[in-house]
mmCIF file of C-alpha atoms in Angstrom:
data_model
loop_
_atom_site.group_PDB
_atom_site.id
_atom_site.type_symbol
_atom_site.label_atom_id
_atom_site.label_comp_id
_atom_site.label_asym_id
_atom_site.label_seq_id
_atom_site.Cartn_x
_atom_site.Cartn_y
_atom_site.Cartn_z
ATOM 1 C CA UNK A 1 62.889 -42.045 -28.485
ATOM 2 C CA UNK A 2 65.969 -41.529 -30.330
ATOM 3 C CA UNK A 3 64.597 -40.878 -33.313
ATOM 4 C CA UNK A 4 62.689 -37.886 -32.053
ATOM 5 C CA UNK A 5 65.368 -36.580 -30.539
ATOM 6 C CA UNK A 6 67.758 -36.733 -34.094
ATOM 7 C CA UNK A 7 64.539 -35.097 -35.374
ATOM 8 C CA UNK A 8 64.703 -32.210 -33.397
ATOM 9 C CA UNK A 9 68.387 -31.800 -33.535
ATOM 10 C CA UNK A 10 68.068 -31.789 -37.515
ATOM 11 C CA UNK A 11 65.095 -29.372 -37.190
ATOM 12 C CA UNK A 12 67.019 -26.930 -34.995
ATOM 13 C CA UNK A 13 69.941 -26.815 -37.368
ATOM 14 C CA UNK A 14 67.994 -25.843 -39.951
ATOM 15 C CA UNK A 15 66.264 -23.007 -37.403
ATOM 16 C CA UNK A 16 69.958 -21.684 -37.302
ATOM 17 C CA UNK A 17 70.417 -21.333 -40.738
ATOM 18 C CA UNK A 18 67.120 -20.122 -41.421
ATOM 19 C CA UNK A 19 67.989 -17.021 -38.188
ATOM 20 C CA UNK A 20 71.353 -16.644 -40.077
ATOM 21 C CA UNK A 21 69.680 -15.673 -43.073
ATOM 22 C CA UNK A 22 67.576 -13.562 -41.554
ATOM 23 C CA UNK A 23 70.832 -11.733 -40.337
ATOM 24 C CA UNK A 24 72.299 -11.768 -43.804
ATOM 25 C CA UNK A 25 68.994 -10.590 -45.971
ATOM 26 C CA UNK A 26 68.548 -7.573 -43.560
ATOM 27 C CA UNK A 27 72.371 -6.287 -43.719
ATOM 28 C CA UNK A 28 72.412 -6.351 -39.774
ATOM 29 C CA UNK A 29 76.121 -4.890 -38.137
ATOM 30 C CA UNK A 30 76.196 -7.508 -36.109
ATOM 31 C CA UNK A 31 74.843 -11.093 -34.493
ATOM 32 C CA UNK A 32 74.486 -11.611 -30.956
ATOM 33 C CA UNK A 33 73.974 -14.742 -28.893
ATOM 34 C CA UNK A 34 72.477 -14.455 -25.229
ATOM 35 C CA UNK A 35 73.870 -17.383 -24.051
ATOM 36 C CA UNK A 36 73.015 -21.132 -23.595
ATOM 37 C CA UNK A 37 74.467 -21.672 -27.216
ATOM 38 C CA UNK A 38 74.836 -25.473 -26.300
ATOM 39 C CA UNK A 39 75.060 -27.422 -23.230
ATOM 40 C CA UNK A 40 78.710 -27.463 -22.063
ATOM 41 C CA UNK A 41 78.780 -30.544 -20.126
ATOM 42 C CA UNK A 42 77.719 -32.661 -22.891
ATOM 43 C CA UNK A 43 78.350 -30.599 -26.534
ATOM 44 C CA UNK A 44 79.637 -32.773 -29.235
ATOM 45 C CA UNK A 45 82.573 -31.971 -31.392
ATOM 46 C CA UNK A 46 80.468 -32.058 -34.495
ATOM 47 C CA UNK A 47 77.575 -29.447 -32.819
ATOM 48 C CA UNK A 48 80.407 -26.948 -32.724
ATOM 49 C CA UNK A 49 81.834 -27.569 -35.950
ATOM 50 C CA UNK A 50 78.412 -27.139 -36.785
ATOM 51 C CA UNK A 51 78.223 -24.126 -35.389
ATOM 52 C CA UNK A 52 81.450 -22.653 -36.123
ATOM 53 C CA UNK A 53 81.026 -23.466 -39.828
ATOM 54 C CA UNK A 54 77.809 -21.491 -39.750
ATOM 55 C CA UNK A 55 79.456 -18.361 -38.270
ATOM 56 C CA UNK A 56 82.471 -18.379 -40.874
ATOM 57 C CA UNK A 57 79.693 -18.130 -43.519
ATOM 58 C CA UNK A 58 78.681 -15.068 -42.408
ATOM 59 C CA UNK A 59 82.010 -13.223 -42.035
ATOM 60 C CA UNK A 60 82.516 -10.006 -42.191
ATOM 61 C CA UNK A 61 79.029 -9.804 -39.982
ATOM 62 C CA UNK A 62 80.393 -9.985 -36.684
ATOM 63 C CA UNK A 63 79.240 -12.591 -34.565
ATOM 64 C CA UNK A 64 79.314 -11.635 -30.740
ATOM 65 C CA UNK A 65 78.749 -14.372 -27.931
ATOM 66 C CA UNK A 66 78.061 -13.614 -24.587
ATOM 67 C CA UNK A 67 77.721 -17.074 -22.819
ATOM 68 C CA UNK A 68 75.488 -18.052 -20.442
ATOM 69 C CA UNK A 69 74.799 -20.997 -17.398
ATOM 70 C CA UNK A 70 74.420 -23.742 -19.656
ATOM 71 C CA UNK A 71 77.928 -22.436 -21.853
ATOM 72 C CA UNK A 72 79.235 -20.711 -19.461
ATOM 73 C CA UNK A 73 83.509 -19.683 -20.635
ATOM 74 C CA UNK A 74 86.117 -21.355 -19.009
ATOM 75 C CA UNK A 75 89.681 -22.432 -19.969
ATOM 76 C CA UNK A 76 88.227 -25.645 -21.017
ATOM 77 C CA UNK A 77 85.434 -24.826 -22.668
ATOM 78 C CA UNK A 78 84.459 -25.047 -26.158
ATOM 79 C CA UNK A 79 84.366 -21.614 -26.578
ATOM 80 C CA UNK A 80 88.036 -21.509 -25.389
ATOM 81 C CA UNK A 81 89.335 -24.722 -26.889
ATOM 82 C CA UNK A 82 87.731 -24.465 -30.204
ATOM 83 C CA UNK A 83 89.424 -21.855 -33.282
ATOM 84 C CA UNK A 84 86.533 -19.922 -34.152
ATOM 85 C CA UNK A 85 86.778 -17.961 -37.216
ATOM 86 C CA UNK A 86 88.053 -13.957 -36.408
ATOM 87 C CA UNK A 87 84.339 -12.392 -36.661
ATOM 88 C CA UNK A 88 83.517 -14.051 -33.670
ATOM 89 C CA UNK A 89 83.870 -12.552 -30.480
ATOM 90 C CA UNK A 90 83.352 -14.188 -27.114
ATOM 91 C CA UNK A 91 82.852 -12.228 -24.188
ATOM 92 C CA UNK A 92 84.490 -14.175 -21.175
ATOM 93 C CA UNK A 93 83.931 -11.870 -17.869
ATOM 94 C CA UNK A 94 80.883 -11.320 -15.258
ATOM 95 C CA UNK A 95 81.544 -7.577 -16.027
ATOM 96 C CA UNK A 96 80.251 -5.609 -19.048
ATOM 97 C CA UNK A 97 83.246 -5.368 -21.617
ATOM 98 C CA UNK A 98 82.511 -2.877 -25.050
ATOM 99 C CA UNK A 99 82.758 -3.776 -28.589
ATOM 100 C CA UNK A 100 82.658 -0.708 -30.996
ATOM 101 C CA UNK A 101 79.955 -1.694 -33.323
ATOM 102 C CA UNK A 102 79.811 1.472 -36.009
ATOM 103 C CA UNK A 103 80.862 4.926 -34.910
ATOM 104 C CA UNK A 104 78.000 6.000 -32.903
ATOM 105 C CA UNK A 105 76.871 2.682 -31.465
ATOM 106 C CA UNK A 106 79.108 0.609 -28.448
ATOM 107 C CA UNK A 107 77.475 -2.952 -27.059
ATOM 108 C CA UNK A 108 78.625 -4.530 -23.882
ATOM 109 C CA UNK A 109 78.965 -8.241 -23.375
ATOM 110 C CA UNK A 110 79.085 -9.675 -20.525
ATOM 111 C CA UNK A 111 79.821 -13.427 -20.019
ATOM 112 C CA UNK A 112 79.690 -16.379 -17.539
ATOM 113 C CA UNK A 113 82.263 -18.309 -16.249
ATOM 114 C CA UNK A 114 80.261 -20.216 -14.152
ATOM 115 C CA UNK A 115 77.090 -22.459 -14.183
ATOM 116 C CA UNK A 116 75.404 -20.309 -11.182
ATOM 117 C CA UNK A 117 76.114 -16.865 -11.162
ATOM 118 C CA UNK A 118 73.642 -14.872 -8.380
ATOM 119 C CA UNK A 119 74.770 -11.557 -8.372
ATOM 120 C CA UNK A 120 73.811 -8.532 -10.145
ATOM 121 C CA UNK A 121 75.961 -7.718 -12.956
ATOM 122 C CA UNK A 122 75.001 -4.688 -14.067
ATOM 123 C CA UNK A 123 73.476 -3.112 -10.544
ATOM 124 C CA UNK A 124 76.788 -1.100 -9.884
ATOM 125 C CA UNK A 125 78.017 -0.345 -13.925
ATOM 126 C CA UNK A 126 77.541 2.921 -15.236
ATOM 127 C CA UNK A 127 78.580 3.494 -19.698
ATOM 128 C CA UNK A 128 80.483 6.513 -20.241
ATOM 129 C CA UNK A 129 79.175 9.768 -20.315
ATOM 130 C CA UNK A 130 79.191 10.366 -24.124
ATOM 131 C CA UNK A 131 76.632 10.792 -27.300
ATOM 132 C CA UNK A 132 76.983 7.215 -28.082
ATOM 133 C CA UNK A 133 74.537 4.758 -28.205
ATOM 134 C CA UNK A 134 75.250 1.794 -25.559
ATOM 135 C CA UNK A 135 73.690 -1.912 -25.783
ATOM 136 C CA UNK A 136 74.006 -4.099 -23.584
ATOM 137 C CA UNK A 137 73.954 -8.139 -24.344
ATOM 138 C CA UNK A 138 73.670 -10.566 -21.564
ATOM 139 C CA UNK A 139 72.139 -13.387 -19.978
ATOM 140 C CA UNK A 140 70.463 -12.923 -17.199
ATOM 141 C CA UNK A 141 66.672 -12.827 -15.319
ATOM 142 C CA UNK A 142 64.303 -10.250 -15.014
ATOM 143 C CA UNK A 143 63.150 -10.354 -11.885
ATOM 144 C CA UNK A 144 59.811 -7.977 -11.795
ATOM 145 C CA UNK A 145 57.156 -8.402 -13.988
ATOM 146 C CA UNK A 146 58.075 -10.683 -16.783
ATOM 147 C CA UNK A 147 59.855 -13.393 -14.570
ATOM 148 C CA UNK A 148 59.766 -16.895 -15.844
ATOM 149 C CA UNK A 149 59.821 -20.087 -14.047
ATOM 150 C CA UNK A 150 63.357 -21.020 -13.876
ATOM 151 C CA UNK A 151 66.148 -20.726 -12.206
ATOM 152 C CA UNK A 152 67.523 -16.890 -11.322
ATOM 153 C CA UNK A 153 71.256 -16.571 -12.958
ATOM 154 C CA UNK A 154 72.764 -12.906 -13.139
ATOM 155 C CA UNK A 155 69.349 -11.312 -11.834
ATOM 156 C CA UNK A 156 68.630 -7.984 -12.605
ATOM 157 C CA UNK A 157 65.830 -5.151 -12.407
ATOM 158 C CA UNK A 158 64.317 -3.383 -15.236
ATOM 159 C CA UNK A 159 65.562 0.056 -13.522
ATOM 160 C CA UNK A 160 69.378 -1.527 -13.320
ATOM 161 C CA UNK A 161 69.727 -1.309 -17.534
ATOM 162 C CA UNK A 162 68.253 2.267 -17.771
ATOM 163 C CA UNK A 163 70.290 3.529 -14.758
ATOM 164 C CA UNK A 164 73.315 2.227 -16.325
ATOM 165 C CA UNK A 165 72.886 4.215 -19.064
ATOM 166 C CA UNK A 166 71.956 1.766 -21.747
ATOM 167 C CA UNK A 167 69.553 2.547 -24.485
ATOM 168 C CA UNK A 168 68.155 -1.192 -25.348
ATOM 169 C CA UNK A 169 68.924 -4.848 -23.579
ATOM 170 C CA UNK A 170 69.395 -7.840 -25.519
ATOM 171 C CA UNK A 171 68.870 -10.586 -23.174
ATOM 172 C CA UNK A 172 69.183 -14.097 -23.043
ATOM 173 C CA UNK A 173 67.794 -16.891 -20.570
ATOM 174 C CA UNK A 174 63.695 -16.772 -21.026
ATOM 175 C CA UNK A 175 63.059 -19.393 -23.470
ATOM 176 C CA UNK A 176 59.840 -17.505 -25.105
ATOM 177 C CA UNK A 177 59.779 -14.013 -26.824
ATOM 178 C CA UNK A 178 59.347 -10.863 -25.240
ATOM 179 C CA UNK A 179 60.156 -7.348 -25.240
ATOM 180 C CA UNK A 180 60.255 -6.000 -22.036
ATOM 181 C CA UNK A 181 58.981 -2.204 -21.280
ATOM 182 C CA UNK A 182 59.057 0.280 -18.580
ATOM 183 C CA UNK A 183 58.040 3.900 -19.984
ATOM 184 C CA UNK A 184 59.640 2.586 -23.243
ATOM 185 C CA UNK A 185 60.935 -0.522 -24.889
ATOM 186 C CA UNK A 186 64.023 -1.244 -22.844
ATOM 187 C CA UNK A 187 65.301 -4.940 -23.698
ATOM 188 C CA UNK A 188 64.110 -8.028 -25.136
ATOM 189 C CA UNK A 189 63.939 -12.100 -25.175
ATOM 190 C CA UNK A 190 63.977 -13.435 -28.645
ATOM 191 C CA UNK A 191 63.232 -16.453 -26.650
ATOM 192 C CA UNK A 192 65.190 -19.779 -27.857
ATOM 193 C CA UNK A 193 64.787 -20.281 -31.410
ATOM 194 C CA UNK A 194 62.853 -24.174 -31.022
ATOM 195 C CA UNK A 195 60.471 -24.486 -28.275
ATOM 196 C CA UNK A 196 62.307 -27.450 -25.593
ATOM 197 C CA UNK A 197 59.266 -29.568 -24.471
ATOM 198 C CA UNK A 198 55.761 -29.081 -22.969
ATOM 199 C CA UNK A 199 54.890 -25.828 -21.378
ATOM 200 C CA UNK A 200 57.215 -23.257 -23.810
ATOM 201 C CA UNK A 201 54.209 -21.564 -25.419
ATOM 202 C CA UNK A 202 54.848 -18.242 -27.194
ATOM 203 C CA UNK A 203 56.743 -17.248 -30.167
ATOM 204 C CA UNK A 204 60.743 -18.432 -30.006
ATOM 205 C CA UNK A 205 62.965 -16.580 -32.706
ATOM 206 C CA UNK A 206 65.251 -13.591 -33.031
ATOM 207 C CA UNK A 207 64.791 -10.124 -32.164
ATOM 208 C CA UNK A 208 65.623 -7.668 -35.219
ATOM 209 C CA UNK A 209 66.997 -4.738 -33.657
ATOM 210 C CA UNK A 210 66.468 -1.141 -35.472
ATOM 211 C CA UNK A 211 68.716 2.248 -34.300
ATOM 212 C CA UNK A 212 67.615 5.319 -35.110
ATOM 213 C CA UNK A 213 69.001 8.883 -33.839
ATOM 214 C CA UNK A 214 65.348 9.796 -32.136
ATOM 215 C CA UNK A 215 64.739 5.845 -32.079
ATOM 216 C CA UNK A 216 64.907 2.349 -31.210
ATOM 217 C CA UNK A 217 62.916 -0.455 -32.405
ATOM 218 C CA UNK A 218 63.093 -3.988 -32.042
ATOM 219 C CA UNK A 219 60.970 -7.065 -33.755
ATOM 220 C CA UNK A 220 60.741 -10.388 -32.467
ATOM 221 C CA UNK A 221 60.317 -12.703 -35.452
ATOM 222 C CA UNK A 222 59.045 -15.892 -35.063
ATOM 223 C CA UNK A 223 61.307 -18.809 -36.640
ATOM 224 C CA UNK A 224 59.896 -21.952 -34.530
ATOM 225 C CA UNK A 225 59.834 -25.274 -36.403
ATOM 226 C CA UNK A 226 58.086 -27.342 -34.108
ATOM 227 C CA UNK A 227 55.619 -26.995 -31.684
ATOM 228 C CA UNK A 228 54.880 -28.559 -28.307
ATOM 229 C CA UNK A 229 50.932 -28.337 -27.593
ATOM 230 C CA UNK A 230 48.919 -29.346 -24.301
ATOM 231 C CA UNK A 231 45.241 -29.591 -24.532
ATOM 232 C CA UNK A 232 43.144 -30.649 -21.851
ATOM 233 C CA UNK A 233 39.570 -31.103 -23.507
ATOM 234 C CA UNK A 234 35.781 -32.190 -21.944
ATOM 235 C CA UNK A 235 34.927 -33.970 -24.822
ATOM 236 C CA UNK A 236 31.011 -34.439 -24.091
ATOM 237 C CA UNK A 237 29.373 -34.316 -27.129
ATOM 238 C CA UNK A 238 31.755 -36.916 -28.985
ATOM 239 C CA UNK A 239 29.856 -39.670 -29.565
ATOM 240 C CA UNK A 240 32.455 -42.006 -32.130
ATOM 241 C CA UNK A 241 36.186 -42.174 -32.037
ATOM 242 C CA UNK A 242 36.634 -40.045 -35.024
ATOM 243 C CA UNK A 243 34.205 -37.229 -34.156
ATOM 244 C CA UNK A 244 36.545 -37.220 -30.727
ATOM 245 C CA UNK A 245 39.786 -37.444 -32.755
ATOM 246 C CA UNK A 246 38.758 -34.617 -35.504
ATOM 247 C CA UNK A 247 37.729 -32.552 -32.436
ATOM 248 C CA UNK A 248 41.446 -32.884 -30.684
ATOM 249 C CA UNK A 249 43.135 -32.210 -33.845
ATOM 250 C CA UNK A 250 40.794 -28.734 -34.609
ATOM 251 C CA UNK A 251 41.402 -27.662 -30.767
ATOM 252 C CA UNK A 252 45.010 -27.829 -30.823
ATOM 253 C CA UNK A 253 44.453 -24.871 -33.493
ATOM 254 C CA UNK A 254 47.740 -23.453 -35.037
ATOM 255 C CA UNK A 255 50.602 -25.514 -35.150
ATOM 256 C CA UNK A 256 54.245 -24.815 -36.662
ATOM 257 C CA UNK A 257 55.315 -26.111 -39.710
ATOM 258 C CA UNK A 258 57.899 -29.074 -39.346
ATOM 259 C CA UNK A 259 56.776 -31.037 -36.422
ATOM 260 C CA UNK A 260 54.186 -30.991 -33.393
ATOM 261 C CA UNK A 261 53.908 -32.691 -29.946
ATOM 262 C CA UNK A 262 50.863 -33.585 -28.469
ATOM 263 C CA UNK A 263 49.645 -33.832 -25.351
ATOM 264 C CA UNK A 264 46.201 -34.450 -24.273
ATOM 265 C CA UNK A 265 44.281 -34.799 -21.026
ATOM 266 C CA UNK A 266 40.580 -35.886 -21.697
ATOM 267 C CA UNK A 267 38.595 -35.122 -18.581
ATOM 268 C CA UNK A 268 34.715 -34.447 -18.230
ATOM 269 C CA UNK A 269 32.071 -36.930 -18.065
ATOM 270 C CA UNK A 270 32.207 -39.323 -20.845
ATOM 271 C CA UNK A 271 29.093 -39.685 -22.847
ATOM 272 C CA UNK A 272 26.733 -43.007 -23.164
ATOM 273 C CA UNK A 273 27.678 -43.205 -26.766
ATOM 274 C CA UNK A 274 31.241 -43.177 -26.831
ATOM 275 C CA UNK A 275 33.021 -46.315 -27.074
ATOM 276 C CA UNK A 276 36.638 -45.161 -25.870
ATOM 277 C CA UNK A 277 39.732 -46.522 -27.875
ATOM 278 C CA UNK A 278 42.568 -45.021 -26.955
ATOM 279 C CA UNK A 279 44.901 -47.205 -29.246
ATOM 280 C CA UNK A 280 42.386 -45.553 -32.263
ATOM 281 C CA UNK A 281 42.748 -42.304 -30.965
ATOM 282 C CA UNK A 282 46.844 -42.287 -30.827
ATOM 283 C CA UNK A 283 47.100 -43.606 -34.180
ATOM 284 C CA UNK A 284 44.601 -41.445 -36.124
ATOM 285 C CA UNK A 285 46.671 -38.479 -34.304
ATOM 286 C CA UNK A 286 49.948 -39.675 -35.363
ATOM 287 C CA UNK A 287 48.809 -38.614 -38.643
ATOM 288 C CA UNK A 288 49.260 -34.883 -37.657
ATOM 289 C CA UNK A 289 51.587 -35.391 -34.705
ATOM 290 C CA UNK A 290 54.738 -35.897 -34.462
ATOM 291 C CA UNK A 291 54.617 -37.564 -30.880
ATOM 292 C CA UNK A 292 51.720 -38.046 -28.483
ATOM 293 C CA UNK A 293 50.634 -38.352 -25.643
ATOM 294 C CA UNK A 294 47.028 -39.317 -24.187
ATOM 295 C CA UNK A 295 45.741 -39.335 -20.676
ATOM 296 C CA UNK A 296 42.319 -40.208 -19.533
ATOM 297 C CA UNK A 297 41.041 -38.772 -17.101
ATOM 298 C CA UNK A 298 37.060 -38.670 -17.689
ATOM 299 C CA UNK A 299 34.669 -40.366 -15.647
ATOM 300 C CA UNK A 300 31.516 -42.778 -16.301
ATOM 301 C CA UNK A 301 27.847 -42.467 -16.056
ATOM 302 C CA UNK A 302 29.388 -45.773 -13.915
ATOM 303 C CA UNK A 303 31.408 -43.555 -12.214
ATOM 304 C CA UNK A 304 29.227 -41.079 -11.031
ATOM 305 C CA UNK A 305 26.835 -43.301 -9.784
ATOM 306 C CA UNK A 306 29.421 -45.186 -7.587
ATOM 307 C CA UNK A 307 30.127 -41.892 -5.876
ATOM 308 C CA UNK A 308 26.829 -40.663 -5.546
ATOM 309 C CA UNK A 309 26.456 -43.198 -2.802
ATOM 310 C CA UNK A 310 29.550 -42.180 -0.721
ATOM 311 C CA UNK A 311 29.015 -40.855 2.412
ATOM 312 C CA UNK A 312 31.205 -38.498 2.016
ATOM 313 C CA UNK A 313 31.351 -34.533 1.117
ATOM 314 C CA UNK A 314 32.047 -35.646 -2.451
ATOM 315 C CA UNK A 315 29.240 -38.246 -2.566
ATOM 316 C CA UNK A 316 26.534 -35.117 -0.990
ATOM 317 C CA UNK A 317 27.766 -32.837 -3.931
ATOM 318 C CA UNK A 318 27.301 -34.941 -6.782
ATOM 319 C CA UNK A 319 23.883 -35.822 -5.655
ATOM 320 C CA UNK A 320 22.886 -32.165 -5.214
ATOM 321 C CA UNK A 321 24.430 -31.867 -9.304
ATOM 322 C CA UNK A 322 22.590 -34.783 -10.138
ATOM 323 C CA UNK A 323 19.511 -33.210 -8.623
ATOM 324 C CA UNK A 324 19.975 -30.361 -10.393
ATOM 325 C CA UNK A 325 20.511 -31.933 -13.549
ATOM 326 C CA UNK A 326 16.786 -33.888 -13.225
ATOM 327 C CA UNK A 327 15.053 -30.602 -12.514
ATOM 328 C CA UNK A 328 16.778 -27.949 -14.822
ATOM 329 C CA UNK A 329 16.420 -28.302 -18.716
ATOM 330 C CA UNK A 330 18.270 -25.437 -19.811
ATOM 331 C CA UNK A 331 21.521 -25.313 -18.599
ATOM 332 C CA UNK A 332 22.584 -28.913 -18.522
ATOM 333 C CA UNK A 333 26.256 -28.051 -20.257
ATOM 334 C CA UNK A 334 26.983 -25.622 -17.358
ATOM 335 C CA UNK A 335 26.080 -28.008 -14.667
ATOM 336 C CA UNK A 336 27.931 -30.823 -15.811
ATOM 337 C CA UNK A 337 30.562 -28.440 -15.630
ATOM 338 C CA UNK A 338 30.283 -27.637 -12.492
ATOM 339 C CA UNK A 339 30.395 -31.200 -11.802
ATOM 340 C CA UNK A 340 33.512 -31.607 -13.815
ATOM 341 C CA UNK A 341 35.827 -29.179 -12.207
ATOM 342 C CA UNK A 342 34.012 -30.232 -8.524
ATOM 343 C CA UNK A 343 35.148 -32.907 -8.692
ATOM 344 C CA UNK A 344 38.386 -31.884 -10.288
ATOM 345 C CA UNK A 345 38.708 -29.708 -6.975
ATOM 346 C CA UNK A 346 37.892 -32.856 -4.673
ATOM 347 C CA UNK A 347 40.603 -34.622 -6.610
ATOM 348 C CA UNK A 348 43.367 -31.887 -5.943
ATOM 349 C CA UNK A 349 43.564 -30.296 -9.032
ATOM 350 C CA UNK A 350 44.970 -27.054 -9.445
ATOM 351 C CA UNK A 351 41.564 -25.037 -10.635
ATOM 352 C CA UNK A 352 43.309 -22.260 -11.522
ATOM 353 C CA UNK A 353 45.500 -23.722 -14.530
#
């Protein structure tokens, strides 16, 4: 709806201020962007006014932009057309370029000009052979251990940052918070600083780089507004709509502090008692949601029965649980689980999520 969407545009402006002041309170050297700033193809005018204004404000902090798929530079981008304020730097080449942060500290930026660059960038650079420290800031995907499920731009190995000679990676691209290790801390995700939509779990903020002559440390701080939260709850024992409601809203435990999306799956074998409204249940959510979304998915006593007399597979394994169920007392909550995700399994479903 429109109205969500302003909602989350107004509650990621203020996430930008909030990561700005972060910047300011800790008296960082500089501020650097990963990438994916905006989306190119569709930025407004005011978003980068926006944007700009925020960057003048923090002058004489440097602000240094290394732009990614989404923003990637070209002569008719924003980043070209625009007159940003003179502590901003844009990187605008697929090659690392330096920027002399203090006297013993150089970062490299590297930047797209394109919306799908596959090649290593980094595979065949090498910093100078010197006591300084070099950082490297980039978008791009790790592609060993800590991949993500999206799209490989500028893919890189863990090994390609530490044998080009760089001390820490500040990355952009993942959209949840990480810091990324081999026999050390070697680079980091601050993730994106709002969570997107369903299926971003994890902490999304800005990573708070420390240098140190014998060290480097770096802390991801959380700075998320809103949350996006899938449950998928058995709901067994509800017997009333508000038991069932009260028990949604405790199992979708912590939630951020602005706004939360909802999205539940109720599966399981619905009770005898419970009288489903799902009209009731939306509602009294709405309360503590910002948005829902309910899907149904458990089955009848009604339900059961009717496939109990299937000659099927399915209909000879629900009459062995239902067996089972006559004769054993004790463990009646793991058996109807076993029918649950049986079924599930006859269904299609993907057992493993």
């Amino acid at each position: 709806a429109p109205e969500t969407a302003r909602g989350c545009r107004i509650r990621l402006r203020k996430t930008v201020h909030h990561m700005l002041d972060i910047a300011v309170a800790n008296e960082v050297d500089a501020i650097t962007i990963g990438g994916d700033l905006f989306e190119g193809d569709r930025v407004s005018r005011d978003t980068i006014q926006f944007l700009s204004g925020c960057f003048e404000q923090v002058a004489p902090i440097p602000v240094l932009i290394a732009p990614g798929n989404h923003d990637y530079y070209s002569p008719v981008s924003p980043y070209a057309r625009h007159s940003w304020s003179d502590n901003v730097t844009i990187f605008k080449n697929p090659h690392p370029e330096p920027y002399e942060l203090n006297s013993e500290t150089t970062l490299w930026g590297i930047g797209h000009t394109s919306p799908s660059e596959r090649k290593n960038l980094i595979e065949s650079f090498r910093v100078p052979q010197d006591d300084r420290l070099h950082i490297l800031l980039m978008h791009g995907s790790e592609t060993g251990k800590y991949v993500e499920n999206r799209a490989a731009h500028a893919p890189f190995h863990l090994q390609d940052i530490d044998e080009a000679g760089f001390g820490f990676a500040l990355l952009g691209h993942y959209h949840s918070a990480r810091i990324l290790e081999t026999d050390r801390p070697i680079a980091a995700y601050p993730g994106s600083p709002q969570p997107l939509g369903f299926g971003e779990d994890g902490e999304h903020g800005v990573a708070l780089l420390t240098v140190e002559p014998d060290f480097i440390e770096c802390e991801c701080i959380d700075v998320a507004t809103q949350a996006f939260i899938t449950l998928d709850l058995s709901p067994q024992e509800s017997a009333d709509m508000h038991s069932l409601a009260e028990e949604i809203v405790t199992s979708a435990g912590k939630r951020a502090a602005d706004a939360n999306f909802l999205r539940v799956q109720l599966s399981g074998i619905q009770s005898k008692e419970l009288q489903l409204d799902l009209d009731y249940l939306k509602e009294f959510l709405l309360n503590y949601f910002e948005h829902v979304v309910i899907k149904n998915a458990m089955r009848t006593s009604l339900d059961i029965a009717e496939l109990s007399q299937e000659p099927t597979v399915r209909g000879a394994f629900v009459r062995r649980l239902q067996e089972i169920l006559s004769e054993n007392g004790d463990d009646q909550e793991l058996i109807r689980m076993a029918l649950k995700y049986g079924l599930d399994a006859f269904d299609g479903e993907d057992l493993a999520k």
